[in-house]
Amino acid sequence: SQTIHQWPATLVQPVGSPLSLECTVEGTSNPNLYWYRQAAGRGLQLLFYSVGIGQISSEVPQNLSASRPQDRQFILSSKKLLLSDSGFYLCAWSVGQGGQPQHFGDGTRLSIL
Amino acid sequence: DQQVKQNSPSLSVQEGRISILNCDYTNSMFDYFLWYKKYPAEGPTFLISISSIKDKNEDGRFTVFLNKSAKHLSLHIVPSQPGDSAVYFCAAAGNFGNEKLTFGTGTRLTIIP
């Protein structure tokens, strides 16, 4: 069966520090991968998605970047965090086309001080 | 521009009664609609989906209804149970050449024992 691992579960970082959140998927090949952010009291905002190694699409201009160095690994990064980067970050995967459901990890709670 | 809207931020329902969660969309190109359930500090869990060629899909206590002419869908949960208390997100997808889901802002459902 497929599983998705996301870490760390919680992270407290000072403003201006770098960020690296990692997500890995097991049990499937060539998944579509996604990074979302849920700000307090808000819905899910798609940040990046990837349909293959090295292929990254950015949804919103921001202080963050994403990379996919391996088929089942998706990394969210920042060189300098802002206060507005605080939130709940979720990684997800899907396979196939045609509205296939995305399956989410347990998320990372990021607090910027 | 919010293409998927959940206009009720919260809903309280007595245990055993029917819970009805509503969702509206604006993009007529959406072909698939999904419902997710989310507990605090966890990732969303896929519940049920429906294709635009159908107007109803049922899975146990969960039924999703789609009214394409009104661009409206709803999730019915019957009977409602205390474990159903969570935030529910509707999402939509289309054949846009990618596998993006567009999420609504969520409805917090509280089941009253």
Short mmCIF file of C-alpha atoms in Angstrom, two decimals:
data_model
loop_
_atom_site.label_atom_id
_atom_site.label_comp_id
_atom_site.label_asym_id
_atom_site.label_seq_id
_atom_site.Cartn_x
_atom_site.Cartn_y
_atom_site.Cartn_z
CA SER A 1 0.00 0.00 0.00
CA GLN A 2 1.03 3.57 -0.54
CA THR A 3 2.22 5.76 2.29
CA ILE A 4 3.35 9.36 2.51
CA HIS A 5 5.82 10.65 5.05
CA GLN A 6 6.22 14.28 5.90
CA TRP A 7 8.60 15.76 8.45
CA PRO A 8 9.09 17.41 10.78
CA ALA A 9 5.65 17.51 12.38
CA THR A 10 6.30 20.87 14.01
CA LEU A 11 8.95 23.49 13.45
CA VAL A 12 9.72 26.82 15.06
CA GLN A 13 12.04 29.06 13.10
CA PRO A 14 13.25 32.65 13.46
CA VAL A 15 12.54 35.22 10.78
CA GLY A 16 15.24 35.20 8.14
CA SER A 17 16.29 31.60 8.69
CA PRO A 18 16.23 28.97 5.92
CA LEU A 19 13.65 26.22 5.58
CA SER A 20 13.61 22.69 4.26
CA LEU A 21 10.56 20.46 4.56
CA GLU A 22 10.72 16.98 3.11
CA CYS A 23 8.04 14.65 1.79
CA THR A 24 8.47 11.12 0.52
CA VAL A 25 5.97 8.68 -0.94
CA GLU A 26 6.28 4.92 -0.86
CA GLY A 27 4.47 2.20 -2.72
CA THR A 28 3.84 3.96 -6.01
CA SER A 29 5.79 5.14 -9.02
CA ASN A 30 5.73 8.46 -10.84
CA PRO A 31 3.21 10.11 -8.55
CA ASN A 32 1.98 13.65 -8.94
CA LEU A 33 3.21 15.57 -5.90
CA TYR A 34 1.83 18.69 -4.27
CA TRP A 35 2.62 21.22 -1.55
CA TYR A 36 -0.24 23.07 0.12
CA ARG A 37 -0.43 25.63 2.88
CA GLN A 38 -3.33 26.11 5.24
CA ALA A 39 -3.19 29.43 7.02
CA ALA A 40 -5.15 29.82 10.25
CA GLY A 41 -8.89 29.76 9.53
CA ARG A 42 -8.35 29.47 5.81
CA GLY A 43 -8.69 26.79 3.16
CA LEU A 44 -6.00 24.85 1.38
CA GLN A 45 -3.81 26.90 -0.91
CA LEU A 46 -1.86 25.02 -3.56
CA LEU A 47 1.75 26.21 -3.58
CA PHE A 48 3.53 23.84 -5.97
CA TYR A 49 2.85 20.69 -7.90
CA SER A 50 5.03 18.30 -9.85
CA VAL A 51 4.17 15.67 -12.42
CA GLY A 52 7.72 14.31 -12.69
CA ILE A 53 11.34 14.60 -11.59
CA GLY A 54 12.60 18.13 -12.01
CA GLN A 55 9.18 19.39 -13.16
CA ILE A 56 7.81 22.02 -10.78
CA SER A 57 4.85 24.32 -11.31
CA SER A 58 4.39 27.26 -8.99
CA GLU A 59 0.90 28.45 -8.24
CA VAL A 60 1.53 31.67 -6.35
CA PRO A 61 4.49 34.03 -6.23
CA GLN A 62 6.07 33.76 -2.83
CA ASN A 63 9.11 33.34 -0.70
CA LEU A 64 9.19 29.57 -1.15
CA SER A 65 10.55 27.13 -3.72
CA ALA A 66 10.12 23.43 -4.37
CA SER A 67 12.31 20.71 -5.80
CA ARG A 68 11.85 17.09 -6.79
CA PRO A 69 15.27 15.45 -6.81
CA GLN A 70 13.88 11.93 -6.94
CA ASP A 71 10.67 10.36 -8.22
CA ARG A 72 9.05 10.07 -4.81
CA GLN A 73 10.68 12.96 -2.97
CA PHE A 74 9.37 16.50 -2.82
CA ILE A 75 11.10 19.28 -0.91
CA LEU A 76 9.80 22.70 0.09
CA SER A 77 12.45 25.32 0.76
CA SER A 78 13.07 28.93 1.59
CA LYS A 79 16.29 30.90 1.85
CA LYS A 80 14.86 33.46 4.27
CA LEU A 81 11.61 32.90 6.12
CA LEU A 82 9.09 35.69 6.65
CA LEU A 83 6.51 36.00 9.41
CA SER A 84 3.83 35.44 6.79
CA ASP A 85 5.24 31.99 6.04
CA SER A 86 3.72 30.64 9.24
CA GLY A 87 1.10 28.01 8.65
CA PHE A 88 0.30 24.34 8.26
CA TYR A 89 2.11 22.80 5.30
CA LEU A 90 0.76 19.70 3.65
CA CYS A 91 2.26 17.38 1.09
CA ALA A 92 0.04 15.22 -1.10
CA TRP A 93 0.31 12.68 -3.88
CA SER A 94 -1.92 11.31 -6.61
CA VAL A 95 -1.58 9.03 -9.61
CA GLY A 96 -3.28 9.05 -12.94
CA GLN A 97 -5.57 11.63 -14.40
CA GLY A 98 -9.18 12.60 -14.39
CA GLY A 99 -9.82 13.90 -10.91
CA GLN A 100 -8.05 11.15 -9.04
CA PRO A 101 -8.04 11.87 -5.30
CA GLN A 102 -4.99 13.34 -3.70
CA HIS A 103 -3.73 11.70 -0.52
CA PHE A 104 -2.22 13.88 2.15
CA GLY A 105 0.52 13.57 4.70
CA ASP A 106 0.03 14.61 8.30
CA GLY A 107 1.44 18.08 7.74
CA THR A 108 4.07 20.33 9.30
CA ARG A 109 3.09 23.12 11.67
CA LEU A 110 5.53 25.96 10.96
CA SER A 111 5.75 28.87 13.37
CA ILE A 112 7.93 31.85 12.56
CA LEU A 113 9.13 33.98 15.47
CA ASP B 1 -11.16 34.58 -7.44
CA GLN B 2 -12.64 31.76 -5.36
CA GLN B 3 -13.78 29.16 -7.88
CA VAL B 4 -15.00 26.74 -5.21
CA LYS B 5 -17.01 28.19 -2.36
CA GLN B 6 -18.27 26.79 0.89
CA ASN B 7 -20.42 29.58 2.25
CA SER B 8 -21.11 28.04 5.63
CA PRO B 9 -18.00 28.17 7.81
CA SER B 10 -19.66 26.04 10.48
CA LEU B 11 -22.58 23.68 11.04
CA SER B 12 -23.92 21.95 14.15
CA VAL B 13 -26.07 18.83 13.89
CA GLN B 14 -27.61 16.54 16.48
CA GLU B 15 -26.21 13.02 16.62
CA GLY B 16 -28.31 10.64 14.53
CA ARG B 17 -29.67 13.38 12.28
CA ILE B 18 -28.62 14.19 8.73
CA SER B 19 -25.71 16.55 8.08
CA ILE B 20 -25.80 18.44 4.80
CA LEU B 21 -22.69 20.28 3.66
CA ASN B 22 -22.90 22.52 0.63
CA CYS B 23 -20.45 23.66 -2.00
CA ASP B 24 -20.78 25.93 -5.03
CA TYR B 25 -18.44 26.36 -7.94
CA THR B 26 -18.10 28.85 -10.75
CA ASN B 27 -15.95 27.11 -13.36
CA SER B 28 -18.11 25.07 -15.72
CA MET B 29 -14.99 23.20 -16.91
CA PHE B 30 -14.71 21.24 -13.67
CA ASP B 31 -15.33 17.54 -14.32
CA TYR B 32 -14.76 15.92 -10.95
CA PHE B 33 -15.69 16.85 -7.43
CA LEU B 34 -14.31 15.46 -4.21
CA TRP B 35 -14.99 15.74 -0.51
CA TYR B 36 -12.31 15.60 2.16
CA LYS B 37 -12.51 15.40 5.93
CA LYS B 38 -9.88 16.98 8.14
CA TYR B 39 -9.17 16.63 11.85
CA PRO B 40 -7.00 19.24 13.61
CA ALA B 41 -3.24 18.82 13.10
CA GLU B 42 -3.79 16.10 10.50
CA GLY B 43 -3.88 16.01 6.72
CA PRO B 44 -7.23 15.84 4.93
CA THR B 45 -8.65 12.38 4.25
CA PHE B 46 -10.45 11.63 1.01
CA LEU B 47 -14.11 10.70 1.56
CA ILE B 48 -16.02 10.46 -1.68
CA SER B 49 -16.03 11.83 -5.20
CA ILE B 50 -18.37 12.27 -8.12
CA SER B 51 -17.90 12.68 -11.84
CA SER B 52 -19.82 15.34 -13.71
CA ILE B 53 -21.62 12.65 -15.72
CA LYS B 54 -23.41 11.54 -12.54
CA ASP B 55 -25.74 13.35 -10.19
CA LYS B 56 -25.36 11.08 -7.17
CA ASN B 57 -22.75 8.85 -5.62
CA GLU B 58 -23.22 6.91 -2.41
CA ASP B 59 -20.75 5.22 -0.09
CA GLY B 60 -22.14 3.96 3.19
CA ARG B 61 -23.35 6.88 5.27
CA PHE B 62 -21.99 9.40 2.76
CA THR B 63 -23.81 10.57 -0.35
CA VAL B 64 -22.70 13.32 -2.69
CA PHE B 65 -25.22 15.05 -4.95
CA LEU B 66 -24.25 17.13 -7.96
CA ASN B 67 -26.46 19.71 -9.67
CA LYS B 68 -24.51 20.83 -12.72
CA SER B 69 -27.03 23.40 -13.88
CA ALA B 70 -26.83 25.13 -10.51
CA LYS B 71 -23.09 24.48 -10.15
CA HIS B 72 -23.79 23.09 -6.73
CA LEU B 73 -22.85 19.95 -4.85
CA SER B 74 -23.67 18.69 -1.41
CA LEU B 75 -22.48 16.01 0.95
CA HIS B 76 -25.06 14.19 3.05
CA ILE B 77 -24.03 12.24 6.11
CA VAL B 78 -26.69 10.08 7.66
CA PRO B 79 -26.87 9.21 10.44
CA SER B 80 -24.38 11.71 11.85
CA GLN B 81 -21.98 10.39 14.47
CA PRO B 82 -19.70 12.18 16.96
CA GLY B 83 -16.64 11.02 15.00
CA ASP B 84 -17.92 13.00 12.02
CA SER B 85 -17.01 16.24 13.79
CA ALA B 86 -14.28 17.71 11.60
CA VAL B 87 -13.67 20.27 8.89
CA TYR B 88 -15.00 19.22 5.49
CA PHE B 89 -13.50 20.52 2.27
CA CYS B 90 -14.96 20.19 -1.17
CA ALA B 91 -12.60 20.21 -4.13
CA ALA B 92 -12.94 20.29 -7.90
CA ALA B 93 -10.80 19.17 -10.81
CA GLY B 94 -10.98 19.45 -14.56
CA ASN B 95 -9.22 18.27 -17.68
CA PHE B 96 -6.89 21.26 -17.75
CA GLY B 97 -3.77 19.29 -18.61
CA ASN B 98 -2.71 19.01 -14.99
CA GLU B 99 -3.96 17.27 -11.89
CA LYS B 100 -4.71 20.25 -9.73
CA LEU B 101 -7.53 20.30 -7.25
CA THR B 102 -9.19 23.56 -6.32
CA PHE B 103 -10.36 23.51 -2.72
CA GLY B 104 -13.10 25.37 -0.95
CA THR B 105 -12.45 27.10 2.37
CA GLY B 106 -14.04 24.35 4.44
CA THR B 107 -17.03 23.87 6.76
CA ARG B 108 -16.53 22.91 10.38
CA LEU B 109 -19.10 20.26 11.30
CA THR B 110 -19.88 19.67 14.95
CA ILE B 111 -22.03 16.72 15.94
CA ILE B 112 -23.85 17.30 19.19
CA PRO B 113 -24.29 14.14 21.30
#
